[in-house]
Every structure is written in structure tokens, then in C-alpha cells.
């Protein structure tokens, strides 16, 4: 039996020439992961019955892009995220899902719809139900937002990941992680665009490289060091993903292309080697995306400078922003770096901000409670 690099993977076939496990999707996309051998094919043959009456799941916040890794690199952050409680509900029409309650971060709750086809958690849950072929059971979903919308911390991906994992688990975990990522992408595509640098690490944990989108090919990157801390500083300012993507250049010069490719290569190499100094240097070196987005976030350039002067190995915009992310190897040093970044947001941008220091989440979305 083969063992994939990521323990949650359940591949159904192997492409011999590439030594990759291959997953077929109902959306015709293919998701591949590097594995060491072949596994027997497994397919769902009948509608599964629920094995639990309710589950509660958690999915972590994520940092996408990491500087030059625009749309193809992201990682999960420990201790921040969204929760989903899912129940088998006889009052919900079979084959459908109802969002019963949304609570948590007040600014997020006020803007979210309870209509499941307009809610990131609802869309992902529906997608998983379709993949499982659920027609005989109705479900109700409760969403607890721990992440504000438009924060640059993968708020929509966290909700989608938690919902996808919850639905799959309540029916016995029949779907492999590949299909959960695709379900999350259904949600991301409808709300902010078809990019997996949030949803993949939210589900899989750790660092994840998106090698391609057609077919979808995800590569988990093992980070060997323990002393990695993210300093996350979030100002009271919203940066909607669609707005922040709209400012990006349609074309780039060859010199910037070569520069960003070399920095992205250094970023991946540093992750695999556990090289924090190299990681920080690379994530601070984007010449394509960050220069267009930073001016839209008051004080961001001063915040980046303050972080590095305070001892951070590097600093950049988390996702589309406005959260700034710095990296260090010491939690106490991270707190001091955060203080300096908060001051810079206020002094140069006129924005109140709060800082937290968190480690890498190596697990990803998971069930934390269940009832038979």
C-alpha cells in the first residue's frame, strides 16, 4: 500500500509516468498529489447514510501569496479561524441544507446571508452533498465567524473548509481531501475568484503550493523547523478581494517576471529547508503585486519598514490585505514587532490595529466535536 505525503489523502489511482496519485472530480478537474506508490481504486457506489447526528468543525485562518507567491502559495495559521456546527435535521427538506444561525465577529455576521447559495459555507456544504449524492437527508448548519471579512486572512475559505469537512465527516468521511478542496473552490469561485491559495491550506494545513489549476495540482510543502511565528497585524480597514485584484497589472515586464520567479523559488526552498531568514527575505521581495496594493492600505509601507527594523525576518501583505504579516523565530520578539507595526499603522495611516502572534497550523480543517 502506498502512503501519500499528507496523511488525509485518499487517492483512487496513480499515473505511472509521473508517480502521482490521481483524483477524478465531478467537475472534470483533476487533483494530483505526489505519492510513493499505487493504491487500489475506490469509488462511492451508493448514497452514504449519516453516521453521526451532529459535528462541530474548525478551519484555520490562512496567509495567501506570502509575497511573490501570488495565487500559488499559502499557509495555515494556528489559533484563528471559523467554526461550523452541522446537524441532521428532519425539518430540512431531504438533500438540502439550511443555515440556521450565524454569529461571531459582528462586522462579518451583519454582512453574511443565510441563503446557502449565497454563503461561502453553504456553497461548500452543498457541493460536498452533491459529490456524496445525498438525497435522503436534510442538514442544518450553524456558522461561527472568528475571522472578519476582507481581512486578508482567508475568511471565506475558513468557512468553506469547515463546512466541507463537517458534511463529509457526518457521512463517514467518504470523500478524499481532493474533493473537499474542489468543493471549497466552488465556494471561492462564486465569491472571490478561482484561486486555491487560501482554501487548500485551510483544508490541508501547513504550506501548500498550487502547481497548476487546469488540472488542479497541489503540493504540500513540509516545513521542518518549529520556531516559526507569524505576526499578524490587522487594521480597522476593509480590503475586499475583488477590489484589490482589480488594481493588479495586466502585463508585467520581463525583468520583474524574472525577479519574482527567483524570489518565489527562494521562498519554496526556504520553506523546505526551514530557513526563516531566507523565507523572510523572499516574502518581502515582491515587485509585482505588493507595490500595487500597498498604496491602497494606509500606512502599509511604514508598517513593513517598522517590522523589519524591529527585527522581523520579513514582512508583506497577507493575501489581499489589509492585514500585514511578519515572520520571526521568537514569540516574545514577535509581540514587540507587533507593537511597532500597530504604532506605524496609527502614526502613518491613521488606523487603529491589533496584533497577534501565531504559529503554523500543520493540521488544517478538522472535526473537534461529534455526537452519535
CSV table of C-alpha atoms in Angstrom, one decimal:
chain,number,residue,atom,x,y,z
A,1,UNK,CA,0.0,0.0,0.0
A,2,UNK,CA,1.2,3.5,-0.8
A,3,UNK,CA,1.4,6.3,1.7
A,4,UNK,CA,0.8,9.8,0.5
A,5,UNK,CA,2.9,12.7,1.8
A,6,UNK,CA,-0.2,14.0,3.6
A,7,UNK,CA,-2.0,11.6,5.8
A,8,UNK,CA,-5.5,12.7,5.0
A,9,UNK,CA,-5.2,11.9,1.3
A,10,UNK,CA,-7.2,9.0,-0.1
A,11,UNK,CA,-6.1,8.7,-3.8
A,12,UNK,CA,-8.0,6.5,-6.1
A,13,UNK,CA,-5.5,5.9,-8.9
A,14,UNK,CA,-1.9,6.5,-9.8
A,15,UNK,CA,-0.4,8.0,-13.0
A,16,UNK,CA,2.6,5.7,-13.5
A,17,UNK,CA,4.7,8.1,-15.6
A,18,UNK,CA,4.5,10.8,-13.0
A,19,UNK,CA,4.2,8.7,-9.8
A,20,UNK,CA,1.3,10.9,-8.7
A,21,UNK,CA,-2.0,9.8,-7.2
A,22,UNK,CA,-4.8,11.0,-9.4
A,23,UNK,CA,-8.3,12.1,-8.3
A,24,UNK,CA,-11.3,12.3,-10.6
A,25,UNK,CA,-13.7,15.2,-9.9
A,26,UNK,CA,-17.4,15.5,-10.8
A,27,UNK,CA,-16.4,18.9,-12.2
A,28,UNK,CA,-13.9,17.3,-14.6
A,29,UNK,CA,-10.9,18.8,-12.9
A,30,UNK,CA,-8.1,16.5,-11.7
A,31,UNK,CA,-6.3,17.0,-8.5
A,32,UNK,CA,-2.9,15.3,-8.1
A,33,UNK,CA,-0.6,14.7,-5.1
A,34,UNK,CA,2.9,13.1,-5.1
A,35,UNK,CA,2.8,9.7,-3.6
A,36,UNK,CA,5.2,6.8,-3.4
A,37,UNK,CA,3.2,4.0,-5.0
A,38,UNK,CA,-0.2,3.0,-6.2
A,39,UNK,CA,-3.4,2.4,-4.3
A,40,UNK,CA,-6.5,0.4,-5.3
A,41,UNK,CA,-9.3,2.4,-6.9
A,42,UNK,CA,-12.2,3.3,-4.6
A,43,UNK,CA,-15.4,4.9,-5.7
A,44,UNK,CA,-18.7,5.8,-4.0
A,45,UNK,CA,-21.3,3.3,-5.2
A,46,UNK,CA,-24.3,4.4,-3.1
A,47,UNK,CA,-25.7,7.3,-1.1
A,48,UNK,CA,-24.0,7.1,2.3
A,49,UNK,CA,-26.1,7.3,5.5
A,50,UNK,CA,-25.1,9.7,8.3
A,51,UNK,CA,-23.0,8.0,10.9
A,52,UNK,CA,-23.4,10.9,13.4
A,53,UNK,CA,-26.2,13.2,14.4
A,54,UNK,CA,-24.1,16.3,14.6
A,55,UNK,CA,-20.5,17.5,14.3
A,56,UNK,CA,-18.6,20.7,15.0
A,57,UNK,CA,-15.6,21.6,12.8
A,58,UNK,CA,-12.9,24.2,12.8
A,59,UNK,CA,-10.9,25.6,9.9
A,60,UNK,CA,-7.9,27.9,10.4
A,61,UNK,CA,-7.0,31.3,9.0
A,62,UNK,CA,-4.6,31.4,6.1
A,63,UNK,CA,-1.9,33.7,4.7
A,64,UNK,CA,-2.0,33.6,0.9
A,65,UNK,CA,0.6,34.7,-1.6
A,66,UNK,CA,3.4,35.2,1.0
A,67,UNK,CA,4.8,38.0,-1.2
A,68,UNK,CA,5.9,36.7,-4.6
A,69,UNK,CA,3.7,33.5,-4.4
A,70,UNK,CA,0.6,35.2,-5.8
A,71,UNK,CA,-2.2,32.7,-6.3
A,72,UNK,CA,0.1,29.7,-6.0
A,73,UNK,CA,1.3,29.6,-2.4
A,74,UNK,CA,-0.3,29.8,1.0
A,75,UNK,CA,-0.1,28.5,4.6
A,76,UNK,CA,-2.4,28.0,7.5
A,77,UNK,CA,-2.2,29.9,10.8
A,78,UNK,CA,-2.9,28.3,14.2
A,79,UNK,CA,-5.5,29.6,16.7
A,80,UNK,CA,-7.6,31.8,14.4
A,81,UNK,CA,-10.5,30.6,12.2
A,82,UNK,CA,-14.1,29.7,11.8
A,83,UNK,CA,-16.4,27.1,13.3
A,84,UNK,CA,-19.3,25.2,11.8
A,85,UNK,CA,-21.8,23.1,13.7
A,86,UNK,CA,-23.7,20.7,11.4
A,87,UNK,CA,-26.8,18.6,12.4
A,88,UNK,CA,-29.0,16.1,10.7
A,89,UNK,CA,-32.3,17.9,10.7
A,90,UNK,CA,-35.6,16.2,9.8
A,91,UNK,CA,-37.2,19.6,9.4
A,92,UNK,CA,-35.0,20.4,6.4
A,93,UNK,CA,-36.0,19.1,3.0
A,94,UNK,CA,-34.1,15.9,2.1
A,95,UNK,CA,-31.0,16.7,0.0
A,96,UNK,CA,-30.9,20.3,1.1
A,97,UNK,CA,-29.1,22.4,3.7
A,98,UNK,CA,-30.4,25.2,5.9
A,99,UNK,CA,-28.2,27.9,7.6
A,100,UNK,CA,-29.9,28.2,11.0
A,101,UNK,CA,-27.7,30.8,12.7
A,102,UNK,CA,-24.6,32.9,12.0
A,103,UNK,CA,-22.7,34.5,14.9
A,104,UNK,CA,-19.3,35.6,16.0
A,105,UNK,CA,-17.4,38.7,14.6
A,106,UNK,CA,-20.1,41.3,14.5
A,107,UNK,CA,-18.9,43.0,11.4
A,108,UNK,CA,-18.9,39.7,9.5
A,109,UNK,CA,-22.3,38.5,10.7
A,110,UNK,CA,-24.1,41.6,9.6
A,111,UNK,CA,-22.9,41.1,6.0
A,112,UNK,CA,-23.5,37.4,5.6
A,113,UNK,CA,-26.6,35.8,4.0
A,114,UNK,CA,-28.4,32.8,5.5
A,115,UNK,CA,-29.2,31.7,2.0
A,116,UNK,CA,-26.9,28.7,1.4
A,117,UNK,CA,-26.3,29.5,-2.2
A,118,UNK,CA,-25.1,33.0,-1.3
A,119,UNK,CA,-23.0,32.0,1.7
A,120,UNK,CA,-19.5,30.5,1.4
A,121,UNK,CA,-20.1,27.8,4.0
A,122,UNK,CA,-23.4,26.9,2.3
A,123,UNK,CA,-22.0,26.7,-1.1
A,124,UNK,CA,-19.2,24.4,0.0
A,125,UNK,CA,-21.6,22.2,2.0
A,126,UNK,CA,-24.0,21.9,-1.0
A,127,UNK,CA,-21.0,20.9,-3.2
A,128,UNK,CA,-20.0,18.1,-0.8
A,129,UNK,CA,-23.6,16.9,-0.6
A,130,UNK,CA,-23.7,16.7,-4.4
A,131,UNK,CA,-20.4,14.8,-4.5
A,132,UNK,CA,-21.7,12.3,-2.0
A,133,UNK,CA,-25.1,12.0,-3.7
A,134,UNK,CA,-27.1,13.0,-0.6
A,135,UNK,CA,-30.8,12.9,-1.5
A,136,UNK,CA,-32.5,11.4,1.6
A,137,UNK,CA,-31.2,13.6,4.5
A,138,UNK,CA,-31.5,17.3,5.2
A,139,UNK,CA,-28.9,19.2,7.2
A,140,UNK,CA,-28.9,22.5,9.2
A,141,UNK,CA,-25.7,24.5,9.6
A,142,UNK,CA,-24.6,27.0,12.2
A,143,UNK,CA,-21.6,29.2,11.4
A,144,UNK,CA,-19.5,30.9,14.0
A,145,UNK,CA,-17.2,33.6,12.4
A,146,UNK,CA,-13.9,34.0,14.1
A,147,UNK,CA,-12.4,36.0,11.2
A,148,UNK,CA,-13.6,39.3,9.9
A,149,UNK,CA,-14.5,39.7,6.2
A,150,UNK,CA,-12.0,41.4,3.9
A,151,UNK,CA,-9.2,41.0,6.4
A,152,UNK,CA,-6.7,39.1,4.2
A,153,UNK,CA,-6.8,36.1,6.5
A,154,UNK,CA,-8.9,33.8,4.3
A,155,UNK,CA,-12.2,34.4,6.0
A,156,UNK,CA,-14.4,32.9,3.2
A,157,UNK,CA,-12.0,29.9,2.8
A,158,UNK,CA,-12.2,29.1,6.5
A,159,UNK,CA,-16.0,29.0,6.5
A,160,UNK,CA,-16.0,26.9,3.3
A,161,UNK,CA,-13.3,24.5,4.6
A,162,UNK,CA,-15.1,24.0,8.0
A,163,UNK,CA,-18.4,23.3,6.2
A,164,UNK,CA,-16.9,20.9,3.7
A,165,UNK,CA,-15.1,18.8,6.4
A,166,UNK,CA,-18.2,18.8,8.6
A,167,UNK,CA,-20.5,17.5,5.8
A,168,UNK,CA,-18.0,14.8,4.8
A,169,UNK,CA,-17.5,13.7,8.4
A,170,UNK,CA,-21.1,13.4,9.3
A,171,UNK,CA,-21.5,10.9,6.4
A,172,UNK,CA,-18.4,8.8,7.4
A,173,UNK,CA,-15.6,10.7,5.7
A,174,UNK,CA,-16.2,9.1,2.3
A,175,UNK,CA,-14.6,11.8,0.2
A,176,UNK,CA,-10.8,12.3,-0.1
A,177,UNK,CA,-9.3,15.7,0.7
A,178,UNK,CA,-9.0,16.4,-3.1
A,179,UNK,CA,-12.8,16.6,-3.4
A,180,UNK,CA,-13.1,18.8,-0.3
A,181,UNK,CA,-10.6,21.3,-1.8
A,182,UNK,CA,-12.7,21.3,-5.0
A,183,UNK,CA,-15.9,21.9,-3.0
A,184,UNK,CA,-14.2,24.8,-1.3
A,185,UNK,CA,-13.1,26.1,-4.7
A,186,UNK,CA,-16.7,26.1,-5.8
A,187,UNK,CA,-17.3,28.5,-3.0
A,188,UNK,CA,-14.3,30.6,-3.6
A,189,UNK,CA,-15.0,30.9,-7.4
A,190,UNK,CA,-18.5,32.2,-6.8
A,191,UNK,CA,-17.5,34.8,-4.1
A,192,UNK,CA,-13.9,35.9,-4.8
A,193,UNK,CA,-12.4,34.1,-7.7
A,194,UNK,CA,-10.9,30.7,-8.6
A,195,UNK,CA,-7.8,30.5,-6.5
A,196,UNK,CA,-6.7,27.9,-4.0
A,197,UNK,CA,-4.0,29.6,-2.0
A,198,UNK,CA,-6.5,30.0,0.9
A,199,UNK,CA,-8.8,27.1,0.6
A,200,UNK,CA,-6.1,24.4,0.1
A,201,UNK,CA,-4.0,25.3,3.2
A,202,UNK,CA,-7.3,25.8,5.2
A,203,UNK,CA,-8.2,22.2,4.5
A,204,UNK,CA,-4.8,20.6,4.4
A,205,UNK,CA,-2.8,22.7,6.9
A,206,UNK,CA,0.8,23.8,6.6
A,207,UNK,CA,2.3,25.3,3.4
A,208,UNK,CA,0.7,24.4,0.1
A,209,UNK,CA,2.0,25.1,-3.4
A,210,UNK,CA,-0.5,25.2,-6.3
A,211,UNK,CA,1.4,23.9,-9.2
A,212,UNK,CA,-1.4,24.3,-11.7
A,213,UNK,CA,-5.1,25.0,-11.8
A,214,UNK,CA,-6.0,23.0,-15.0
A,215,UNK,CA,-5.7,20.3,-13.9
A,216,UNK,CA,-5.6,21.3,-10.2
A,217,UNK,CA,-2.3,20.1,-8.8
A,218,UNK,CA,-1.5,20.8,-5.1
A,219,UNK,CA,1.9,20.1,-3.5
A,220,UNK,CA,2.1,20.2,0.3
A,221,UNK,CA,5.5,21.6,1.5
A,222,UNK,CA,6.8,20.2,4.7
A,223,UNK,CA,8.3,22.9,7.0
A,224,UNK,CA,10.9,21.1,9.3
A,225,UNK,CA,11.5,23.9,11.8
A,226,UNK,CA,9.4,24.6,14.9
A,227,UNK,CA,10.3,28.2,15.6
A,228,UNK,CA,8.2,29.9,13.0
A,229,UNK,CA,5.9,32.7,14.3
A,230,UNK,CA,3.6,34.8,12.3
A,231,UNK,CA,3.0,38.4,13.5
A,232,UNK,CA,-0.4,39.3,12.1
A,233,UNK,CA,-1.4,43.0,12.4
A,234,UNK,CA,-5.0,43.8,11.3
A,235,UNK,CA,-6.0,47.5,10.9
A,236,UNK,CA,-9.6,48.7,11.1
A,237,UNK,CA,-9.9,48.8,7.4
A,238,UNK,CA,-11.6,46.5,4.9
A,239,UNK,CA,-9.8,45.5,1.7
A,240,UNK,CA,-12.3,43.4,-0.4
A,241,UNK,CA,-10.5,40.8,-2.5
A,242,UNK,CA,-12.2,41.8,-5.8
A,243,UNK,CA,-11.2,45.4,-5.3
A,244,UNK,CA,-7.6,44.5,-4.5
A,245,UNK,CA,-7.4,42.2,-7.5
A,246,UNK,CA,-8.7,44.9,-9.8
A,247,UNK,CA,-5.6,47.1,-9.3
A,248,UNK,CA,-3.2,44.4,-10.5
A,249,UNK,CA,-1.3,44.9,-13.7
A,250,UNK,CA,-2.5,43.1,-16.8
A,251,UNK,CA,1.1,42.8,-18.1
A,252,UNK,CA,4.5,42.8,-16.5
A,253,UNK,CA,8.0,43.4,-17.7
A,254,UNK,CA,10.5,40.6,-18.2
A,255,UNK,CA,12.8,41.9,-15.5
A,256,UNK,CA,10.0,41.9,-12.9
A,257,UNK,CA,9.0,38.4,-14.1
A,258,UNK,CA,12.5,37.0,-13.6
A,259,UNK,CA,12.9,38.7,-10.3
A,260,UNK,CA,9.6,37.4,-8.8
A,261,UNK,CA,10.2,33.9,-10.2
A,262,UNK,CA,13.6,33.8,-8.4
A,263,UNK,CA,12.1,35.1,-5.2
A,264,UNK,CA,9.3,32.6,-5.3
A,265,UNK,CA,11.8,29.8,-5.9
A,266,UNK,CA,13.8,31.1,-2.8
A,267,UNK,CA,10.5,31.1,-0.9
A,268,UNK,CA,9.8,27.5,-1.6
A,269,UNK,CA,13.4,26.4,-1.0
A,270,UNK,CA,13.4,28.3,2.4
A,271,UNK,CA,10.2,26.6,3.5
A,272,UNK,CA,11.6,23.1,2.7
A,273,UNK,CA,14.8,23.9,4.5
A,274,UNK,CA,13.2,25.6,7.4
A,275,UNK,CA,15.3,28.7,6.6
A,276,UNK,CA,13.5,31.6,8.3
A,277,UNK,CA,15.9,34.2,7.2
A,278,UNK,CA,15.6,33.2,3.6
A,279,UNK,CA,11.8,32.9,4.0
A,280,UNK,CA,11.6,36.4,5.3
A,281,UNK,CA,13.8,37.9,2.7
A,282,UNK,CA,11.9,36.3,-0.1
A,283,UNK,CA,8.4,37.2,1.2
A,284,UNK,CA,9.5,40.8,1.4
A,285,UNK,CA,10.7,41.0,-2.2
A,286,UNK,CA,7.5,41.0,-4.4
A,287,UNK,CA,7.8,43.6,-7.2
A,288,UNK,CA,4.5,42.9,-9.0
A,289,UNK,CA,1.5,42.7,-6.6
A,290,UNK,CA,2.5,44.3,-3.3
A,291,UNK,CA,3.6,47.6,-5.0
A,292,UNK,CA,0.1,48.0,-6.4
A,293,UNK,CA,-1.8,47.0,-3.3
A,294,UNK,CA,0.3,48.7,-0.6
A,295,UNK,CA,-0.7,52.3,-1.5
A,296,UNK,CA,-4.4,51.3,-1.0
A,297,UNK,CA,-3.7,50.3,2.6
A,298,UNK,CA,-3.0,53.5,4.6
A,299,UNK,CA,0.4,53.1,6.4
A,300,UNK,CA,1.4,49.8,4.9
A,301,UNK,CA,4.8,50.8,3.7
A,302,UNK,CA,5.6,52.3,7.1
A,303,UNK,CA,4.3,49.1,8.8
A,304,UNK,CA,6.6,46.9,6.7
A,305,UNK,CA,9.6,49.1,7.5
A,306,UNK,CA,8.8,49.1,11.2
A,307,UNK,CA,8.5,45.3,11.3
A,308,UNK,CA,11.9,44.8,9.7
A,309,UNK,CA,13.6,47.5,11.9
A,310,UNK,CA,12.1,45.7,14.9
A,311,UNK,CA,13.8,42.5,14.0
A,312,UNK,CA,11.4,40.6,11.7
A,313,UNK,CA,12.9,38.5,9.0
A,314,UNK,CA,10.4,39.8,6.6
A,315,UNK,CA,7.0,41.4,6.2
A,316,UNK,CA,4.4,41.6,3.4
A,317,UNK,CA,0.6,41.9,2.9
A,318,UNK,CA,-1.4,38.9,3.9
A,319,UNK,CA,-3.5,37.8,1.0
A,320,UNK,CA,-5.3,40.9,-0.5
A,321,UNK,CA,-4.8,42.7,2.8
A,322,UNK,CA,-5.2,44.8,4.8
A,323,UNK,CA,-3.6,42.5,7.4
A,324,UNK,CA,0.2,42.8,7.4
A,325,UNK,CA,2.2,39.6,8.2
A,326,UNK,CA,5.8,39.4,9.5
A,327,UNK,CA,7.8,36.4,10.4
A,328,UNK,CA,10.2,35.7,13.3
A,329,UNK,CA,11.6,32.9,15.3
A,330,UNK,CA,10.6,34.0,18.8
A,331,UNK,CA,7.2,34.6,20.3
A,332,UNK,CA,8.3,37.4,22.6
A,333,UNK,CA,10.2,39.2,19.8
A,334,UNK,CA,7.0,38.7,17.7
A,335,UNK,CA,5.0,40.6,20.3
A,336,UNK,CA,7.4,43.6,20.2
A,337,UNK,CA,7.4,43.5,16.4
A,338,UNK,CA,3.6,43.6,16.5
A,339,UNK,CA,3.6,46.6,18.8
A,340,UNK,CA,5.8,48.5,16.4
A,341,UNK,CA,3.6,47.6,13.5
A,342,UNK,CA,0.5,48.7,15.3
A,343,UNK,CA,2.1,52.1,16.1
A,344,UNK,CA,3.1,52.5,12.4
A,345,UNK,CA,-0.5,51.9,11.3
A,346,UNK,CA,-1.7,54.6,13.6
A,347,UNK,CA,1.1,57.1,13.1
A,348,UNK,CA,1.4,56.8,9.3
A,349,UNK,CA,-2.0,55.5,8.3
A,350,UNK,CA,-4.3,56.9,11.0
A,351,UNK,CA,-5.7,53.4,11.5
A,352,UNK,CA,-6.2,51.5,14.8
A,353,UNK,CA,-4.9,48.0,14.6
A,354,UNK,CA,-4.4,44.9,16.7
A,355,UNK,CA,-1.7,42.3,16.6
A,356,UNK,CA,-1.5,38.6,17.4
A,357,UNK,CA,1.4,36.2,17.2
A,358,UNK,CA,0.6,32.7,16.0
A,359,UNK,CA,2.4,29.5,14.8
A,360,UNK,CA,1.9,27.5,11.7
A,361,UNK,CA,-1.2,25.3,11.7
A,362,UNK,CA,0.0,21.9,10.4
A,363,UNK,CA,-3.3,20.1,10.6
A,364,UNK,CA,-5.9,22.2,8.7
A,365,UNK,CA,-9.7,21.8,8.9
A,366,UNK,CA,-10.8,19.2,11.4
A,367,UNK,CA,-13.8,18.0,13.5
A,368,UNK,CA,-13.5,19.0,17.1
A,369,UNK,CA,-16.8,17.6,18.5
A,370,UNK,CA,-19.2,14.9,17.3
A,371,UNK,CA,-22.3,13.2,18.6
A,372,UNK,CA,-23.6,9.7,17.6
